[in-house]
XYZ file of C-alpha atoms in Angstrom:
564
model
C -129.658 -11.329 -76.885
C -130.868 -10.869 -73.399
C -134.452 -10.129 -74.654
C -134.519 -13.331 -76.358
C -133.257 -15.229 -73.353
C -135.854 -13.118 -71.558
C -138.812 -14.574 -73.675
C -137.497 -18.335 -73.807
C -137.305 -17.896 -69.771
C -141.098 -16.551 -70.014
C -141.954 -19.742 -72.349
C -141.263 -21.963 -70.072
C -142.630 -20.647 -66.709
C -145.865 -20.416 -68.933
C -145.794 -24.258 -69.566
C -144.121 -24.911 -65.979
C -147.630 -22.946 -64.694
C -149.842 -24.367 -66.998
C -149.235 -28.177 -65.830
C -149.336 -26.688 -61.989
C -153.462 -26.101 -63.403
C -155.720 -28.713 -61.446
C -158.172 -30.688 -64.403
C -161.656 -30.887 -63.346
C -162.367 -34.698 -63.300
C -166.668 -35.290 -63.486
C -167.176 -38.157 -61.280
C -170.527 -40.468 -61.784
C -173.134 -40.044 -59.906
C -175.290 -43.343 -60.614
C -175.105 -46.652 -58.219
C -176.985 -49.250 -60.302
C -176.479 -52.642 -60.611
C -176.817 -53.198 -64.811
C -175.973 -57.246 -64.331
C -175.249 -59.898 -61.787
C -175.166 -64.050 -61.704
C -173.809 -66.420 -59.399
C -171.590 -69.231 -59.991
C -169.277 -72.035 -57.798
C -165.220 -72.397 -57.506
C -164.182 -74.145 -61.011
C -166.830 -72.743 -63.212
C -164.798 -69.709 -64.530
C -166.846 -66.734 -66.131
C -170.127 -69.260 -66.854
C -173.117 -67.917 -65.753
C -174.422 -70.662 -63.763
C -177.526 -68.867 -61.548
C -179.358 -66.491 -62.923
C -180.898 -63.796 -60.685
C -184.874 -62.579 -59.704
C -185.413 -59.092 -59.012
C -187.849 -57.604 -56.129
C -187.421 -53.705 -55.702
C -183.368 -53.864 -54.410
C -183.920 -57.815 -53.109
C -181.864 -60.222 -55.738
C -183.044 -63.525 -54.846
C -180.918 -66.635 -56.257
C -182.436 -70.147 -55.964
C -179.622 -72.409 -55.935
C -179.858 -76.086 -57.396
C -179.601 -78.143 -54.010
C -177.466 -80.426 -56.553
C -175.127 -78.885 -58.964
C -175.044 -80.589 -61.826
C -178.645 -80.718 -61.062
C -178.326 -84.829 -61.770
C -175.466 -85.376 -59.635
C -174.777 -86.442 -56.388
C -172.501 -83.226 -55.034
C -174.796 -80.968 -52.997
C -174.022 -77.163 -53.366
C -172.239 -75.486 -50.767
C -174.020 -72.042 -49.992
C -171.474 -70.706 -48.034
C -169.134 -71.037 -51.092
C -170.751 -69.212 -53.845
C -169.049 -67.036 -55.805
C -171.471 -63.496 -57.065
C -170.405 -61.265 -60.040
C -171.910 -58.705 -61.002
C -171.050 -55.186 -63.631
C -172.186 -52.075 -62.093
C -172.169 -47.691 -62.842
C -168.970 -46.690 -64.409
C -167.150 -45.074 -61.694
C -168.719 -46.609 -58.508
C -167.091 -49.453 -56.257
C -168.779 -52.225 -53.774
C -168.793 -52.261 -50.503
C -168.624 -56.618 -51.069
C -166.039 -58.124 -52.514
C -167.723 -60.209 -55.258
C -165.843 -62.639 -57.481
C -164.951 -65.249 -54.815
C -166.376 -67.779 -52.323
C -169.167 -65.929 -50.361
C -171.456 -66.972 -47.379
C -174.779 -66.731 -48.400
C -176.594 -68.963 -46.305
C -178.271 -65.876 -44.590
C -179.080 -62.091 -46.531
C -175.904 -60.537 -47.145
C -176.568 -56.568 -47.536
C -174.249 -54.173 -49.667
C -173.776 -50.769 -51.004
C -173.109 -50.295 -54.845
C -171.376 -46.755 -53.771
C -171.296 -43.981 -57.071
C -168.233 -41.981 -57.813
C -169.545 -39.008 -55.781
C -170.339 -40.642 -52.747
C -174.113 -41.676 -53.413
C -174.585 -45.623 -51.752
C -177.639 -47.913 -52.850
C -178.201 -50.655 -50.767
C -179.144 -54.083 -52.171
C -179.782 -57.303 -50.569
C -178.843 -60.719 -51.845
C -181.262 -63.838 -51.214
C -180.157 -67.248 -51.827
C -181.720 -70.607 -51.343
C -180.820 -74.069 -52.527
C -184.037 -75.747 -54.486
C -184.244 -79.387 -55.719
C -185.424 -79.876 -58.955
C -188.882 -80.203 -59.529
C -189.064 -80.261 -63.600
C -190.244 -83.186 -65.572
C -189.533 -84.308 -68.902
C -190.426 -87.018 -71.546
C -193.991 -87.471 -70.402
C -196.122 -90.253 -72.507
C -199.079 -92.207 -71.812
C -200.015 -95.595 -73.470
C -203.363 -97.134 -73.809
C -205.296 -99.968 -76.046
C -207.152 -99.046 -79.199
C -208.366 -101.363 -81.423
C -206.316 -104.034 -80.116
C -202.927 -102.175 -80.496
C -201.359 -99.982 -78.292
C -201.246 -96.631 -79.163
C -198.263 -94.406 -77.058
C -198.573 -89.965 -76.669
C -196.335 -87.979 -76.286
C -196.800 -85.097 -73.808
C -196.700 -81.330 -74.166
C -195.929 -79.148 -71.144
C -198.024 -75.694 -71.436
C -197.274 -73.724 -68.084
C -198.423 -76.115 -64.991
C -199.971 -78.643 -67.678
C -199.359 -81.781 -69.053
C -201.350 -81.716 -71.964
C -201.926 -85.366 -74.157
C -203.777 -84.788 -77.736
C -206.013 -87.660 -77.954
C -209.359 -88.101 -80.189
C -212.725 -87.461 -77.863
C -214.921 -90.502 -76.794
C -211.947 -92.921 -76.155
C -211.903 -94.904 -73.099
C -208.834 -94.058 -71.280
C -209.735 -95.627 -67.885
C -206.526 -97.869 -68.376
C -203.975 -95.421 -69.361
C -199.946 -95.792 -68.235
C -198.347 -92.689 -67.701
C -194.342 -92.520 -67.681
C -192.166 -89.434 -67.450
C -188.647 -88.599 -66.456
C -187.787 -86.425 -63.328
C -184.306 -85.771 -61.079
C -182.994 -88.430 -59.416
C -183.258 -86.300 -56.038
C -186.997 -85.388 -56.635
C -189.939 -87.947 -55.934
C -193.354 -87.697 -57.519
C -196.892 -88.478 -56.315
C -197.299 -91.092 -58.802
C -194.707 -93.321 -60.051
C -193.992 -93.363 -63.763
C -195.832 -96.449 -64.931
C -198.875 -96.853 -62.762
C -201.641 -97.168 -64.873
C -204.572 -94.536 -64.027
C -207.920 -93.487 -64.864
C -207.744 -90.178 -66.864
C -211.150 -89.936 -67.766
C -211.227 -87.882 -64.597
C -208.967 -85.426 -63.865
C -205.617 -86.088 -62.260
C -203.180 -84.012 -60.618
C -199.566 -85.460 -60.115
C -196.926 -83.685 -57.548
C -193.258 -83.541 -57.903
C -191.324 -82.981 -54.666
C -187.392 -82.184 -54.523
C -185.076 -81.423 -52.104
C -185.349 -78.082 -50.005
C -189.293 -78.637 -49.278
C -189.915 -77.420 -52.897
C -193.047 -78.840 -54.446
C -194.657 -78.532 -58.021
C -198.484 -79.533 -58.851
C -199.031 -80.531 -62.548
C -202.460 -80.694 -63.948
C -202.430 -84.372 -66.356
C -204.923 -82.797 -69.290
C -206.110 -84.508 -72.091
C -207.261 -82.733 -75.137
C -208.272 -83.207 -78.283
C -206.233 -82.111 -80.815
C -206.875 -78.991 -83.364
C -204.600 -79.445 -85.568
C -203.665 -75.839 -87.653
C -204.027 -76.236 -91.254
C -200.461 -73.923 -91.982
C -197.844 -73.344 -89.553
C -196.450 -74.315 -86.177
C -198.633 -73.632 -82.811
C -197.464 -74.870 -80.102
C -193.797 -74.661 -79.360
C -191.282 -75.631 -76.504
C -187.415 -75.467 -75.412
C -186.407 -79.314 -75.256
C -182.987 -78.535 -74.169
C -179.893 -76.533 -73.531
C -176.378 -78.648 -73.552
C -173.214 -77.396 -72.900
C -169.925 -78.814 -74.883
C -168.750 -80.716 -72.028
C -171.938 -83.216 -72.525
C -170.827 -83.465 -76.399
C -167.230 -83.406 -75.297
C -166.690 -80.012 -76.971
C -162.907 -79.383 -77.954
C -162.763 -75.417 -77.465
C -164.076 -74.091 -80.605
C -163.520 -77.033 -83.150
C -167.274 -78.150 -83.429
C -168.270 -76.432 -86.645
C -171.117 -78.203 -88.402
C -174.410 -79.995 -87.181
C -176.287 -81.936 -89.531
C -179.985 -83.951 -88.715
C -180.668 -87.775 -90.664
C -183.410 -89.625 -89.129
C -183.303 -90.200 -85.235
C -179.513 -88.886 -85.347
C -177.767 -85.873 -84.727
C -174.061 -85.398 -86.551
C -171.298 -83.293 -84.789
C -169.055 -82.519 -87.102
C -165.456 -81.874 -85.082
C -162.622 -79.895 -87.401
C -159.356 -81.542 -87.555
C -156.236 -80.346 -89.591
C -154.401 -83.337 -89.699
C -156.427 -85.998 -91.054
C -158.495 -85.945 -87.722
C -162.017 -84.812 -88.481
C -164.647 -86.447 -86.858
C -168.447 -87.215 -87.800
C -169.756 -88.375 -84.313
C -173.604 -89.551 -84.283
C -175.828 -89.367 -81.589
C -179.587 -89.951 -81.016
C -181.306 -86.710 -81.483
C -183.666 -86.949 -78.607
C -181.703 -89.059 -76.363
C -178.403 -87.217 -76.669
C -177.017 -90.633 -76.589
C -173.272 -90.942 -78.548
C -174.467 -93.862 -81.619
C -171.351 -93.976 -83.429
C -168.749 -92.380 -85.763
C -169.964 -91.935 -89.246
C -167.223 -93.303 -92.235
C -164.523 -90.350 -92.824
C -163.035 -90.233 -96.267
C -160.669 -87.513 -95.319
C -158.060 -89.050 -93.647
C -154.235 -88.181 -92.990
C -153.433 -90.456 -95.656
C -155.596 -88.087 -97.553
C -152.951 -85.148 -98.223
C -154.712 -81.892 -99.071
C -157.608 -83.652 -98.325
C -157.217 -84.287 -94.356
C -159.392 -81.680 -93.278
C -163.043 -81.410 -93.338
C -165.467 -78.500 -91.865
C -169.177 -79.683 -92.819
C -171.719 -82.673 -92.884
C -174.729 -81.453 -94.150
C -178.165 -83.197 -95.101
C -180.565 -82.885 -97.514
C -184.400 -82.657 -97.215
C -184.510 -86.291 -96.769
C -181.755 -87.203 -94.380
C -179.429 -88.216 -97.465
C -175.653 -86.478 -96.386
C -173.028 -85.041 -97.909
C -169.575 -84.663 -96.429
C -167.077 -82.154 -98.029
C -162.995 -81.208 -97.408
C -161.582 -78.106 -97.100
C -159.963 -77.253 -99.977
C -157.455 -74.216 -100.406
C -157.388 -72.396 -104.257
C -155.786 -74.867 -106.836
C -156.577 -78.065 -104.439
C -159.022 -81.005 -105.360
C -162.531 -80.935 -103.985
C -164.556 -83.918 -103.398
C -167.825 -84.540 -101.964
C -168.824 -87.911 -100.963
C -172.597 -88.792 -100.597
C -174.224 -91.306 -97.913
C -177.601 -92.533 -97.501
C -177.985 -92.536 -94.193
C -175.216 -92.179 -90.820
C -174.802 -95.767 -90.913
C -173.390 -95.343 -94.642
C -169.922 -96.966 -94.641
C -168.994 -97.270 -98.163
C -170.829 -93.458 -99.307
C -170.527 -92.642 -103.354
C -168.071 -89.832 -104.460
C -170.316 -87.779 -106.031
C -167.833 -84.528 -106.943
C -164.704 -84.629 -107.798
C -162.828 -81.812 -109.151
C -160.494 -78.542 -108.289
C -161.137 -75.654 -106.610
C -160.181 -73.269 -109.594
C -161.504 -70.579 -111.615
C -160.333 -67.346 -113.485
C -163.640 -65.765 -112.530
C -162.505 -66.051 -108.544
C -160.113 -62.909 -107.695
C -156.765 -63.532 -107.704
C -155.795 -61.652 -104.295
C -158.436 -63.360 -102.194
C -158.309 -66.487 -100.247
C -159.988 -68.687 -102.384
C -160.651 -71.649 -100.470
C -163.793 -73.932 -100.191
C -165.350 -76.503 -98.618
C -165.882 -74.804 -94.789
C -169.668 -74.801 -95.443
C -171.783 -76.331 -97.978
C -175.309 -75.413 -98.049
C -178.114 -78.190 -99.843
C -181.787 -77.537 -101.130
C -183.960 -80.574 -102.070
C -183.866 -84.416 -102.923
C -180.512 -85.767 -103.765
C -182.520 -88.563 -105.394
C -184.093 -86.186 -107.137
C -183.769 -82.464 -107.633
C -181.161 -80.421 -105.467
C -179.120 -77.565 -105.435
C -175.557 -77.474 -103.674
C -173.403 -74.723 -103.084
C -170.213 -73.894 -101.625
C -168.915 -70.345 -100.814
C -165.251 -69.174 -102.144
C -163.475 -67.857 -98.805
C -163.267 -63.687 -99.032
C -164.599 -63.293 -102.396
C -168.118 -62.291 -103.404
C -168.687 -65.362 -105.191
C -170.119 -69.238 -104.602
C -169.519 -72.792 -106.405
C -172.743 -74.262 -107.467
C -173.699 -77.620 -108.735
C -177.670 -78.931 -109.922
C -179.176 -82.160 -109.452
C -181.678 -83.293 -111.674
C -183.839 -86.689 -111.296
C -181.108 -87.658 -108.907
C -177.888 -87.236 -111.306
C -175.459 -84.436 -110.772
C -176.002 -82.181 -114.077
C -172.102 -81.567 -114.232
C -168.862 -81.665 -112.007
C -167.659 -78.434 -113.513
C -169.688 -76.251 -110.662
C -170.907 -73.093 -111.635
C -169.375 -70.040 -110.564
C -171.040 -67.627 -109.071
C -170.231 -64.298 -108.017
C -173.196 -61.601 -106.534
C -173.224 -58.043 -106.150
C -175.103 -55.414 -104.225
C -174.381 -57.240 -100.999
C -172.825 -55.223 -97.794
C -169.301 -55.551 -97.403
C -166.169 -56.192 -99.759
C -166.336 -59.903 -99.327
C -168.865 -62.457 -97.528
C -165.984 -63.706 -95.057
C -165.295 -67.156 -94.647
C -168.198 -68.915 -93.440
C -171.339 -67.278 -95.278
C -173.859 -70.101 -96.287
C -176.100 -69.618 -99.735
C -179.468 -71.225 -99.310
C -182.136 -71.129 -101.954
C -185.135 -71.450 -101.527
C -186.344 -73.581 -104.028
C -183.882 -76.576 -105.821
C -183.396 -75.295 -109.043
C -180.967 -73.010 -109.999
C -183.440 -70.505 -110.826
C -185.427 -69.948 -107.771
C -184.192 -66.526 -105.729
C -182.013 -67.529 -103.041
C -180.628 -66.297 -99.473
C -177.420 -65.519 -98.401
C -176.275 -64.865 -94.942
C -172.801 -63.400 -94.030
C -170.843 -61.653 -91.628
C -171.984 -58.025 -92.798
C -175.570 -59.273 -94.028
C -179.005 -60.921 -94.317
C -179.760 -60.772 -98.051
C -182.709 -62.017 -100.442
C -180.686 -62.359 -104.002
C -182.029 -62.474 -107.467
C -181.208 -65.568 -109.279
C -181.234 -64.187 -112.646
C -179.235 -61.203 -111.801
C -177.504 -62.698 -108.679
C -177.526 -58.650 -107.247
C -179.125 -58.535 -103.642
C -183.158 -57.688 -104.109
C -183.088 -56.462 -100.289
C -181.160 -56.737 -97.152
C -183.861 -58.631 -94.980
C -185.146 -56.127 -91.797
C -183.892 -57.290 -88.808
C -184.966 -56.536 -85.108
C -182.335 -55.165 -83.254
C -180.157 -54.891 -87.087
C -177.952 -52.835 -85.215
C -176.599 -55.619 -82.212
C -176.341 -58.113 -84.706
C -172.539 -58.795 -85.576
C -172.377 -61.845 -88.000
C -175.694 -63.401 -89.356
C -173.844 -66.460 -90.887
C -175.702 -70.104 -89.818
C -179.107 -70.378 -92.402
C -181.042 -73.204 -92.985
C -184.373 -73.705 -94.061
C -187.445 -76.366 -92.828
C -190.691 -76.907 -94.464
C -193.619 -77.786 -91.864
C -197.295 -78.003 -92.255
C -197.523 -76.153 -95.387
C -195.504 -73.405 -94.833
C -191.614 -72.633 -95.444
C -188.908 -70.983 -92.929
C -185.453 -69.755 -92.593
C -183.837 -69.959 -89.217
C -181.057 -67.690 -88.774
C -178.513 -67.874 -86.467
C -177.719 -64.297 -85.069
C -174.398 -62.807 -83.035
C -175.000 -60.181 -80.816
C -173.454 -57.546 -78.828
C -169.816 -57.183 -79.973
C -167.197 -58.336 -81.809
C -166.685 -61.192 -79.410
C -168.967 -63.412 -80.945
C -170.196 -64.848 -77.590
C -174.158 -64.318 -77.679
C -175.949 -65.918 -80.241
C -179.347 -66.615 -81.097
C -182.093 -67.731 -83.499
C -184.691 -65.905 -85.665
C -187.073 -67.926 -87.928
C -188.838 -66.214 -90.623
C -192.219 -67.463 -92.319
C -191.073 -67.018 -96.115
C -193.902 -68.979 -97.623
C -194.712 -66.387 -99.944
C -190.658 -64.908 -101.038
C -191.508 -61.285 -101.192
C -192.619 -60.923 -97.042
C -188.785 -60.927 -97.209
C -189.397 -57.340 -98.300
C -190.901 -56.746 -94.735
C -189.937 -53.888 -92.937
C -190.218 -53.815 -88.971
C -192.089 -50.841 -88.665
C -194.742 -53.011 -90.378
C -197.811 -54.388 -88.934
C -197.235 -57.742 -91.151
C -193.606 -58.123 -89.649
C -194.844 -60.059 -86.923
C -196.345 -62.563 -89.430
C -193.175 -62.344 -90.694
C -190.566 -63.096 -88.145
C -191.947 -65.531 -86.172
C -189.773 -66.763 -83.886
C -187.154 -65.383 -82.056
C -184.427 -67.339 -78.974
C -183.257 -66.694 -76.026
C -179.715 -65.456 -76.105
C -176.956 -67.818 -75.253
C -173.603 -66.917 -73.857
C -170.992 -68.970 -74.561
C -167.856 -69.473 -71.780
C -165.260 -68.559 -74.095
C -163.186 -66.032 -72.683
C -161.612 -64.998 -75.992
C -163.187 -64.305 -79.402
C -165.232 -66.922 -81.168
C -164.767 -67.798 -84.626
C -168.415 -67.207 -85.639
C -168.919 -70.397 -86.764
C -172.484 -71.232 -85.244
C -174.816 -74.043 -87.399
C -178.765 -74.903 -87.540
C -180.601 -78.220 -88.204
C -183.846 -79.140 -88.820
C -185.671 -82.606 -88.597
C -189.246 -83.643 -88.052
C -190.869 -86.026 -86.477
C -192.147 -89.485 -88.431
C -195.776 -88.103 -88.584
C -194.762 -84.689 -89.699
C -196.597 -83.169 -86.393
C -193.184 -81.400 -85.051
C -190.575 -79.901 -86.298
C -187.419 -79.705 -84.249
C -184.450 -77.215 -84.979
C -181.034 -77.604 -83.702
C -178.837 -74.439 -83.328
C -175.172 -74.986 -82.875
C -173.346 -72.398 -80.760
C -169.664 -72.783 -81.724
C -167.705 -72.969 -77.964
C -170.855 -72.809 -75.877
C -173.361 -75.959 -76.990
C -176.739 -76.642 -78.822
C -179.904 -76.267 -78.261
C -183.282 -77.836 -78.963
C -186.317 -76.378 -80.034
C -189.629 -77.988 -80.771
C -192.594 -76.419 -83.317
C -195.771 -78.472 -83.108
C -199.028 -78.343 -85.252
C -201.134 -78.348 -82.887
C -202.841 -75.151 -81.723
C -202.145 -73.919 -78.029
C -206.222 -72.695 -77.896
């Protein structure tokens, strides 16, 4: 008995000792900065000023206004820095509140063993010196014919034909409010010689613009020439958190679709290059509706014909109403039947109606579709010479495809309208090129930088200048669904959707890719992004609208014209 109590009493001095041991903790030894911005007091986690890097110099320039159109001059003295640095290292600043940085401020990013970097922060406020909505005007053959500028760098370039007298020629453009300009918009000039106009803003900031006139090569396939037109936060749509789901382009007019649950949903119009609020389109989905309160999607055609759809849970009616246009008050119900089918898994969701995806002429041939919620499988309906071939949709359900189910907001696009042309489907786990005979995936499309891309849900497609796109609307980073952007893809000829992007053709392939936005939301988006395409009335641009759910849109323009 004594040995035993002899051996417990060694036990536990053993484990008594053991915990005395010290545990060798490896402490960093890096002192980088990997990310910084600067922001004011109310403006949360947004990244409002964006930095510019010289050796350990961060410079900010500071809009002397902020909003850069308003009247309330920023206080340098209260900016607020933020900024991620080494794991394991401290600052010797305290960033993340009101600052002075009307002169250098100097700090030490200081590692986990003691190693300091020092860095110096810059800041300046600068007026605005940008200008927008350039035209000039001038007589030909008795009428007046107007341009439309195209800023390339430091130029204003105008595509007009050679030999034309443009001795009389009124130039108008937009700039800040704050800013002045060395010529007035209006004056009438002589640009058969060269002209140079100056815009001067606040914080003796000037910028010299070079008026050019060219005339205009024209590309027989494809886009040339492209631009940003604009970046607008929710507040300037009057965002409601994360309930802005669905964009859709008819004509001159954006549509904002806005989610409501109880009969609520909105259709608000505004003018696509004006940002201007038009109207609210007709809603047939109403409270009085029932099941039917609640709609997720207005989405156009090729032509700028519309069709608005409710959300519709498994077993519940599902109607889609047509209008012509957004000033369409008494729209056709063109679908009208039940969201049920024995081919759909019984222990999924089921629902449809969040997105609805269209390829074609209404008026003449179109395909629609309409994913079931956590399933594999889509509702389908054909248009032929501009009558729906049957209200009994078409079920159907794909295979090969990443992931147990496409989620709840995939979108099917094909490419072609007719039900047999190959399609696309994009989805939370996947960019896929599908067979339509077979409906199994042909490939998963190669992405660039596959492996930071979250969800790949928004698709649309846009025909320009003889060739055909997809845009894609990409989620990066994480699971937060916070950083989108857009990827357009020349799929003119359907099998470069084969392209790898080790290949030398993938550039020819994915042409286009965004920025990366960020959105402000500090908690999880619901992935729910949306892209738009419309064209100008002479064909010459193509602009595409991408929809980042919680954060904005954004404006991007694709000419024909060459940039040589």
């Amino acid at each position: 008995m004594k040995r035993k109590v002899l051996y417990v009493l060694l036990f536990f001095l053993a484990i008594l000792y053991s915990c005395d041991k010290e545990v060798a903790i490896e402490r960093g030894s890096e002192a980088l900065i990997s990310d910084i911005f600067a922001n004011i007091e109310g403006s949360g986690p947004d990244r409002l000023f964006e930095p510019r890097y010289s050796n350990d110099t961060i410079y900010f320039d500071i809009p002397y206004y902020y909003p850069v159109d308003s009247d309330f001059e920023t206080d340098l003295s209260k900016i607020i820095v933020r900024a991620t640095i080494s794991s394991d290292a401290k600052l010797s600043v305290k960033f993340g509140e009101p600052m002075d940085l009307t002169k250098p401020l100097d700090f030490y990013v200081i590692s986990g063993t003691g190693v300091e970097k020092k860095y110096v922060i810059k800041a300046k406020k600068v007026g605005d010196t940008s200008i927008s909505d350039s035209k000039i005007s001038f007589e030909m053959d008795g009428a007046t014919q107007e341009v439309e500028g195209i800023l390339i760098n430091d130029e204003l370039r105008f595509f007009v034909l050679s030999g034309l007298d443009m001795s009389q020629t009124t130039l108008t453009f937009t700039i800040n409010k704050h800013a002045t300009s060395s010529i007035q918009s209006g004056t009438v000039l002589d640009l058969n010689t060269p002209q140079t106009l100056t815009i001067s803003a606040p914080g003796n900031v000037e910028k010299e613009y070079k008026i050019v006139l060219m005339e205009p090569i024209r590309l027989p396939y494809g886009f040339g020439i492209h631009r940003s037109l604009w970046v607008k936060e929710g507040a300037e749509w009057d965002f409601t958190g994360d309930l802005e789901s669905c964009i859709a382009v008819s004509g001159d007019y954006l549509i904002i679709t806005t989610t409501g649950t109880t009969g609520n949903s909105r259709y608000r119009v505004f003018n696509r290059f004006t940002g201007e609020y038009v109207r609210d389109m007709y809603m047939p989905f109403t409270a009085s509706s029932g099941a039917l309160s609640q709609s997720n999607q207005l989405v156009a055609d090729e032509t700028g014909k519309l069709l608005a759809v409710n959300r519709a849970a498994y077993g519940q009616n599902i109607r889609i109403y047509k209008y012509t246009d957004v000033f369409d008050d008494d729209p056709e119900l063109l679908i009208n039947t039940t969201n049920a089918n024995t081919a759909l898994p019984t222990t999924a969701d089921r629902s449809t109606g969040r997105r609805l995806n269209i390829t074609g002429n209404l008026d003449g041939d179109a395909v629609i579709t309409s994913p079931a919620s956590v399933t594999k499988a889509f509702y389908r309906w054909e248009v032929k010479n501009g009558v729906l071939v049957s209200q009994t949709p078409a079920v159907v359900t794909m295979s090969g495809i990443a992931g147990n189910h496409i989620g709840y907001y995939p979108e099917i696009q094909y490419i072609n309208p007719s039900v047999t042309s190959n399609y696309l489907l994009g989805q939370q786990n996947d960019f896929s090129y599908m067979d339509a005979t077979t409906n199994n995936q042909i490939n998963a499309v190669s992405l660039q930088s596959r492996g930071n891309t979250t969800f790949m849900n928004a698709l649309a497609i846009g025909r320009f200048n003889n060739a055909t796109y997809a845009f894609l609307g990409r989620y990066f980073a994480n699971y937060t669904l916070r950083r989108m952007g857009l990827s357009m893809f020349d799929i003119t000829n359907p099998q470069m959707l084969g392209t790898q992007t080790s290949s030398s053709l993938y550039p020819s392939f994915n042409v286009f890719n965004s920025e990366t936005l960020v959105s402000p939301l500090s908690t999880t988006g619901p992935g729910t992004g949306d892209i738009a395409v419309g064209y100008s009335h002479d064909g010459d641009r193509m602009q595409v609208y991408m929809l980042h759910t919680g954060y904005g849109i954004w404006a991007y323009e694709f000419t024909v014209y060459s940039a040589n």
